[in-house]
PDB file of C-alpha atoms and ligand atoms in Angstrom:
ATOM      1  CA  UNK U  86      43.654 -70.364 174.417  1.00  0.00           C
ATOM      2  CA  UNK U  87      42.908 -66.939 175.349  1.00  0.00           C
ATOM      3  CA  UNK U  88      44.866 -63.923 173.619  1.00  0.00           C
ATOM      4  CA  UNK U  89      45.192 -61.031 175.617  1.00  0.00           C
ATOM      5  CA  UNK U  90      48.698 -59.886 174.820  1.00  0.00           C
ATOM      6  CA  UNK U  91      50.827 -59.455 171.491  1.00  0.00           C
ATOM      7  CA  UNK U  92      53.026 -62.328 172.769  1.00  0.00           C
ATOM      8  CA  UNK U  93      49.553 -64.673 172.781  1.00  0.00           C
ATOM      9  CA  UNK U  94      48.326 -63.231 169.699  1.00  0.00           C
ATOM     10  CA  UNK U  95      52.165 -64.254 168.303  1.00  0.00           C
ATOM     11  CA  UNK U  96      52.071 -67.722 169.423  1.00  0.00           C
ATOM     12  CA  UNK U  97      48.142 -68.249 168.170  1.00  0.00           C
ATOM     13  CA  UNK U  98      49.125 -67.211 164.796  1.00  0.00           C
ATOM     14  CA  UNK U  99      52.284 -69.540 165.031  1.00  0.00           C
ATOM     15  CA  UNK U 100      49.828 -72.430 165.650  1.00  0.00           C
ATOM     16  CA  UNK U 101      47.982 -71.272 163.177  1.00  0.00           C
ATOM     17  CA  UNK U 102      50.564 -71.944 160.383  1.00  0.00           C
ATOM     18  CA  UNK U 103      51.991 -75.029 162.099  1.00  0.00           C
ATOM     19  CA  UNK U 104      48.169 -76.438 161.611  1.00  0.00           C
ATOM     20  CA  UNK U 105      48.249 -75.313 157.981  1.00  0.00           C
ATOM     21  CA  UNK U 106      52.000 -76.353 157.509  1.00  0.00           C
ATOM     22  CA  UNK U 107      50.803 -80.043 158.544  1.00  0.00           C
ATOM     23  CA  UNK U 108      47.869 -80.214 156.280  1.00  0.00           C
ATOM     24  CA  UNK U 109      49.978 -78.646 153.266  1.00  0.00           C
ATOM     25  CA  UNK U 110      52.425 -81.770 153.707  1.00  0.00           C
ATOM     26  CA  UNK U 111      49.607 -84.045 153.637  1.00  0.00           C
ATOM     27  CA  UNK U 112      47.916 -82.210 150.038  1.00  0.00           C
ATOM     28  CA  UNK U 113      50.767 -81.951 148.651  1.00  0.00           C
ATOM     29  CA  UNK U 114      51.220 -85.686 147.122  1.00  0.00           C
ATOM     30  CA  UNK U 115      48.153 -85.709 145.632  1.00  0.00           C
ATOM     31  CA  UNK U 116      48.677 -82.344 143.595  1.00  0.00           C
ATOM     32  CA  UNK U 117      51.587 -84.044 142.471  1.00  0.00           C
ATOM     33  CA  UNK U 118      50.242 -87.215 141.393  1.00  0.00           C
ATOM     34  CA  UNK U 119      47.799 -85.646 139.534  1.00  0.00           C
ATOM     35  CA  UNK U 120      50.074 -83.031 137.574  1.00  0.00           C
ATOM     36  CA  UNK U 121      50.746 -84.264 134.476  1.00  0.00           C
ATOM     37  CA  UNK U 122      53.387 -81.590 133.865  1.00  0.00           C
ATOM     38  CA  UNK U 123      57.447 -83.232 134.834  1.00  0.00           C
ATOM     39  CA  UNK U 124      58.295 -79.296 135.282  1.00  0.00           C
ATOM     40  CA  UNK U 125      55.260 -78.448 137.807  1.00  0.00           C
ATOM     41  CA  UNK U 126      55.311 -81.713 139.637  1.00  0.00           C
ATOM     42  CA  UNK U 127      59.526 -81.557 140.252  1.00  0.00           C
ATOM     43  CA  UNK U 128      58.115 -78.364 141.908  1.00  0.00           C
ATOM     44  CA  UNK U 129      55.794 -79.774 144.124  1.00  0.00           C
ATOM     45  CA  UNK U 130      57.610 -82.277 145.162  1.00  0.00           C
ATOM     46  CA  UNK U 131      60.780 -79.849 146.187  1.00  0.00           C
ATOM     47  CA  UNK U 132      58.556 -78.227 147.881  1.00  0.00           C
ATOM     48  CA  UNK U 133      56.877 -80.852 149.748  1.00  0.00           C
ATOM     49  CA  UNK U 134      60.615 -81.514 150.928  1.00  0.00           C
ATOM     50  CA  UNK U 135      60.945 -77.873 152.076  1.00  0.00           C
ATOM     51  CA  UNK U 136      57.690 -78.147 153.911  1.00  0.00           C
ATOM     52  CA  UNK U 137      59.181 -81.002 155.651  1.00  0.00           C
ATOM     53  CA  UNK U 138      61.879 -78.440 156.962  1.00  0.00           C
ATOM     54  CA  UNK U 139      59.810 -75.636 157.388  1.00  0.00           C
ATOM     55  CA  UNK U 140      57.575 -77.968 160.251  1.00  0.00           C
ATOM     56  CA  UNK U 141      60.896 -78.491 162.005  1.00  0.00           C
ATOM     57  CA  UNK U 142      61.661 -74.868 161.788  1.00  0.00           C
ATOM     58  CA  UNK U 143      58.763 -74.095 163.269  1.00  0.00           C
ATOM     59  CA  UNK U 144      58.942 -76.421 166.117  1.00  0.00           C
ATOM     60  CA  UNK U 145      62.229 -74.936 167.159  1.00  0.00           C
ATOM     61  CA  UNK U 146      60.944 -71.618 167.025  1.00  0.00           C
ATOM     62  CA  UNK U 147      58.292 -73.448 169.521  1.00  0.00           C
ATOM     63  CA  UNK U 148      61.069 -74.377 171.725  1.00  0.00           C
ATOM     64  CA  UNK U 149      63.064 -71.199 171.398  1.00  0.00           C
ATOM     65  CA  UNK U 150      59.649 -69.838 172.958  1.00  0.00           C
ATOM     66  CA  UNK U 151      59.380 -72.793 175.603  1.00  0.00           C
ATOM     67  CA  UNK U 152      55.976 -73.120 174.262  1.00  0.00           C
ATOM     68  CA  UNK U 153      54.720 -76.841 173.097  1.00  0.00           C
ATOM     69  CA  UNK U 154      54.465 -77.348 169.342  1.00  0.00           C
ATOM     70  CA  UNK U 155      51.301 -77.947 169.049  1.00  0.00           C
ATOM     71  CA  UNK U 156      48.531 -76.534 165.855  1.00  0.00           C
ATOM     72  CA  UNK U 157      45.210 -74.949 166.223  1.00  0.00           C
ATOM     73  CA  UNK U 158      42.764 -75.643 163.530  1.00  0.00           C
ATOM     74  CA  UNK U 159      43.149 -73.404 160.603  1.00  0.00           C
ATOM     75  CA  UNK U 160      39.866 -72.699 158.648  1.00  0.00           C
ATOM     76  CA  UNK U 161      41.423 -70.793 156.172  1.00  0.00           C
ATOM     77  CA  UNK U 162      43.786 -73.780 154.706  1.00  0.00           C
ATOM     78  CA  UNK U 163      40.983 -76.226 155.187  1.00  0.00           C
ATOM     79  CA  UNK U 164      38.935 -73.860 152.594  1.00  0.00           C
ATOM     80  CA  UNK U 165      42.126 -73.739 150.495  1.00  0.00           C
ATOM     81  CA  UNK U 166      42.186 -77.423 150.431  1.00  0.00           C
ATOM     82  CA  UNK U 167      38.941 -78.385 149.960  1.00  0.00           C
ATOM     83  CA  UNK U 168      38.800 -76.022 147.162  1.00  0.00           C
ATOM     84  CA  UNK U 169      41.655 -77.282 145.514  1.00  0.00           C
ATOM     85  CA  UNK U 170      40.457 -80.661 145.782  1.00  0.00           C
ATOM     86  CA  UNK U 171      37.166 -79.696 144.360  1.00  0.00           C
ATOM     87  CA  UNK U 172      38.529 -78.171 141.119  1.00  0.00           C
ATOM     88  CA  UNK U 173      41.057 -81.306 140.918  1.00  0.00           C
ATOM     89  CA  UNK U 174      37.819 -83.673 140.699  1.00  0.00           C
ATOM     90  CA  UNK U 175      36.046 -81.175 138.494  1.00  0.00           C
ATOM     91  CA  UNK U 176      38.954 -80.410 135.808  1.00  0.00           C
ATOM     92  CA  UNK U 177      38.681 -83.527 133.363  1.00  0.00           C
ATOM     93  CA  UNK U 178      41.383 -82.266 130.730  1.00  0.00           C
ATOM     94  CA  UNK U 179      44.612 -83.291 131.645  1.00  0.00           C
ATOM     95  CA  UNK U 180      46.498 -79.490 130.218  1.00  0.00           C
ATOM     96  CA  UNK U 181      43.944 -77.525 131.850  1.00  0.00           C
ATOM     97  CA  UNK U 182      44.152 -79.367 135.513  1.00  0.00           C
ATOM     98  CA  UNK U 183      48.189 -78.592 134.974  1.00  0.00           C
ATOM     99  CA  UNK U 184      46.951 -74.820 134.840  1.00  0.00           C
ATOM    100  CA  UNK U 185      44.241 -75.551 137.982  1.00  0.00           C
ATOM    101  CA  UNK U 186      46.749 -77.070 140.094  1.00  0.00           C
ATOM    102  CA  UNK U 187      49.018 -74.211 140.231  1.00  0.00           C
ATOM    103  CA  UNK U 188      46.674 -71.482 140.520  1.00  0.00           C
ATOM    104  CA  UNK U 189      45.080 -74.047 143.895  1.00  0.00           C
ATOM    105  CA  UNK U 190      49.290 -74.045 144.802  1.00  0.00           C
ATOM    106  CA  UNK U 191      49.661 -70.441 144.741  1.00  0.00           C
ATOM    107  CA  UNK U 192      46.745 -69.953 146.829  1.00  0.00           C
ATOM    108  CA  UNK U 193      48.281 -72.120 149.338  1.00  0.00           C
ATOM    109  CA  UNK U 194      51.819 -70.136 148.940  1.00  0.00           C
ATOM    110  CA  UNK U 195      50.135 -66.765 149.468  1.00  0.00           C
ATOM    111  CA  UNK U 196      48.406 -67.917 152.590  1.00  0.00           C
ATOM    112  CA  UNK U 197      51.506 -69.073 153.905  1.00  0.00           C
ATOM    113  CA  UNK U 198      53.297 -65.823 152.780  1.00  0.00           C
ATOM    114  CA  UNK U 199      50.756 -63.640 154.401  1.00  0.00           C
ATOM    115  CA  UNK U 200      51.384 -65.608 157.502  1.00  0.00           C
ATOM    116  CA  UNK U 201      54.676 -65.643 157.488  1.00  0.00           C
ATOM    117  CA  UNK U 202      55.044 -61.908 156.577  1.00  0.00           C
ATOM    118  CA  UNK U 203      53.327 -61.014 160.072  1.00  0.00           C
ATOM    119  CA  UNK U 204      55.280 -63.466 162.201  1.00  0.00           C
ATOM    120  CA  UNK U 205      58.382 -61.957 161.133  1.00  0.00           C
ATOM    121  CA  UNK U 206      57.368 -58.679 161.908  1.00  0.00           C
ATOM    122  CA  UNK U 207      55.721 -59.475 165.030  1.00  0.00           C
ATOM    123  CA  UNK U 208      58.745 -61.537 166.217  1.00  0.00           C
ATOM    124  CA  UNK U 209      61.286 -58.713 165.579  1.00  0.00           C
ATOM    125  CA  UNK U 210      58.836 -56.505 167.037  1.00  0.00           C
ATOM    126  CA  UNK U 211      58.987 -58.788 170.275  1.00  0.00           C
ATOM    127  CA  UNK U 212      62.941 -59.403 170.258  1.00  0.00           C
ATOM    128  CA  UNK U 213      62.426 -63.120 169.224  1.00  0.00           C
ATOM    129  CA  UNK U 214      65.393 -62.408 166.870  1.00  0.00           C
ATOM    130  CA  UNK U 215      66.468 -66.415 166.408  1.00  0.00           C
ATOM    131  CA  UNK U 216      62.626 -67.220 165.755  1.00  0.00           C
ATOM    132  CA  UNK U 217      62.598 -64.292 163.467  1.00  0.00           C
ATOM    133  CA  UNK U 218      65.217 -65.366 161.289  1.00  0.00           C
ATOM    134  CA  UNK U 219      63.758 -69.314 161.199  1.00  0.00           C
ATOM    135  CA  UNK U 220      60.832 -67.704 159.972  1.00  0.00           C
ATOM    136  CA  UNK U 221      61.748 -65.087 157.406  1.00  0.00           C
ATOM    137  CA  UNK U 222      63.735 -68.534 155.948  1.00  0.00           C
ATOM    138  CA  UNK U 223      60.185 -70.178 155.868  1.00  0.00           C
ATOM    139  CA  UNK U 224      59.268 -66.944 153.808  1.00  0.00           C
ATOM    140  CA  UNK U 225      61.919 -66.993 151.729  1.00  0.00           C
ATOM    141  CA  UNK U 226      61.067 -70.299 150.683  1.00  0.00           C
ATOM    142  CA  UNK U 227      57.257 -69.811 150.150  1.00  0.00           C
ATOM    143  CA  UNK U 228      58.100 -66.777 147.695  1.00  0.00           C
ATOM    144  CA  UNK U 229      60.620 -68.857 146.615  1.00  0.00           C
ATOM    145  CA  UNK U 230      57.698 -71.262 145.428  1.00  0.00           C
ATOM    146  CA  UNK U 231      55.535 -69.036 144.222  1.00  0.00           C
ATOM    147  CA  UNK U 232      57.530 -67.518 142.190  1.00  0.00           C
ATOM    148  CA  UNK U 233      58.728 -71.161 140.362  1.00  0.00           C
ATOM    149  CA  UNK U 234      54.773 -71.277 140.135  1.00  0.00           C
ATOM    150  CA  UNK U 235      54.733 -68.373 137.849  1.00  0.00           C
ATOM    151  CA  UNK U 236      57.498 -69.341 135.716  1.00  0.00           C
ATOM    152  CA  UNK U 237      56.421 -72.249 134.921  1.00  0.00           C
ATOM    153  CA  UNK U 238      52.526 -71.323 134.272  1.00  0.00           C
ATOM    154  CA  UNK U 239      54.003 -68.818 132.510  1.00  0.00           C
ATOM    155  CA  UNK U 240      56.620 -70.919 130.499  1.00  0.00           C
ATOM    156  CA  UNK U 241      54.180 -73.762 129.266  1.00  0.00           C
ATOM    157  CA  UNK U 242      51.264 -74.980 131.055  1.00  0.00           C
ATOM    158  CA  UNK U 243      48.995 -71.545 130.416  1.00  0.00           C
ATOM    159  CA  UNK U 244      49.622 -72.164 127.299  1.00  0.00           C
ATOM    160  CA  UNK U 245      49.547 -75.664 126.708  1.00  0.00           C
ATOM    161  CA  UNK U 246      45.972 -75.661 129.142  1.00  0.00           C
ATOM    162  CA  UNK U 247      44.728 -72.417 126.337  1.00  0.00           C
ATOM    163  CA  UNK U 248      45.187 -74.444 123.703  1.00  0.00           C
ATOM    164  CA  UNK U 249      43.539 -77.844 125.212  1.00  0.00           C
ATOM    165  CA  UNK U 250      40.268 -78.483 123.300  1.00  0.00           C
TER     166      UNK U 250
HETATM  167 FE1   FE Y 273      55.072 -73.885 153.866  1.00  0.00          FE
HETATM  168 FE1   FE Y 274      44.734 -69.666 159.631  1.00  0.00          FE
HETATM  169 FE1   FE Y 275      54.530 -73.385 150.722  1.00  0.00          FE
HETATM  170 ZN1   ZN Y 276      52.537 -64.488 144.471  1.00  0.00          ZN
END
């Protein structure tokens, strides 16, 4: 599609995170099948339900905008991905892939937040005030994430991975 006004540019970067949204739901299991921590992969796995919610959230912002939900191909998560699986397969200790796995999640979370962080504005900028608010709740929710992330690298698994011979 061709972007010539803010309104495109709004709805490219909303299929933009829709793409990523979908491939996050599909990573997600595996990053919590191989988490060894209970604490990090409850987290995971609450937020793979969330990410469930935030895909429907962003469809009816689709349909508040009469636009199809539909995703363009996102490099940027792809890269994410990939990279996360690639540390995943190269981590053999068990402590230290706890620590790996969350720094790979938190990369995902502050894609999402930078993201979301523009749509907001952009849709309060355009009067899209119901899309707005569905969004800023995505938001919420990815800080929301990253934030657990942090507390709970910070609460055992830094340490735990440190101390891994
Ligand atoms: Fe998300
Ligand atoms: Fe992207
Ligand atoms: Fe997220
Ligand atoms: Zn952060």
């Amino acid at each position: 599609m061709s972007v010539k006004t803010m309104e495109d540019l709004f709805v490219a970067t909303l299929k933009d995170i829709y793409y990523a949204e979908k491939q996050i739901l599909k990573a997600l299991p595996g990053m919590v099948s191989k988490s060894d921590n209970a604490e990090l992969k409850k987290a995971l796995e609450t937020h793979k339900a969330e990410t469930e919610g935030q895909v429907e959230r962003l469809e009816q912002v689709f349909k508040l905008l009469d636009v199809p939900a539909r995703g363009k191909k996102c490099d940027a998560i792809e890269g994410i991905i990939d990279e996360a699986k690639e540390h995943m397969g190269d981590i053999k200790n068990e402590r230290v892939l706890d620590a790996g796995i969350i720094s790979s999640a938190q990369a995902v979370e502050h894609y999402e937040i930078c993201r979301y962080g523009t749509l907001v504005e952009w849709a309060n900028d355009l009067g899209y005030t119901d899309a707005a608010k569905l969004l800023k709740q995505n938001l919420d929710e990815e800080h929301h994430a990253d934030e657990l992330l942090t507390e709970i690298a910070r609460g055992s698994v830094n340490r735990d991975a440190e101390a891994a011979a």
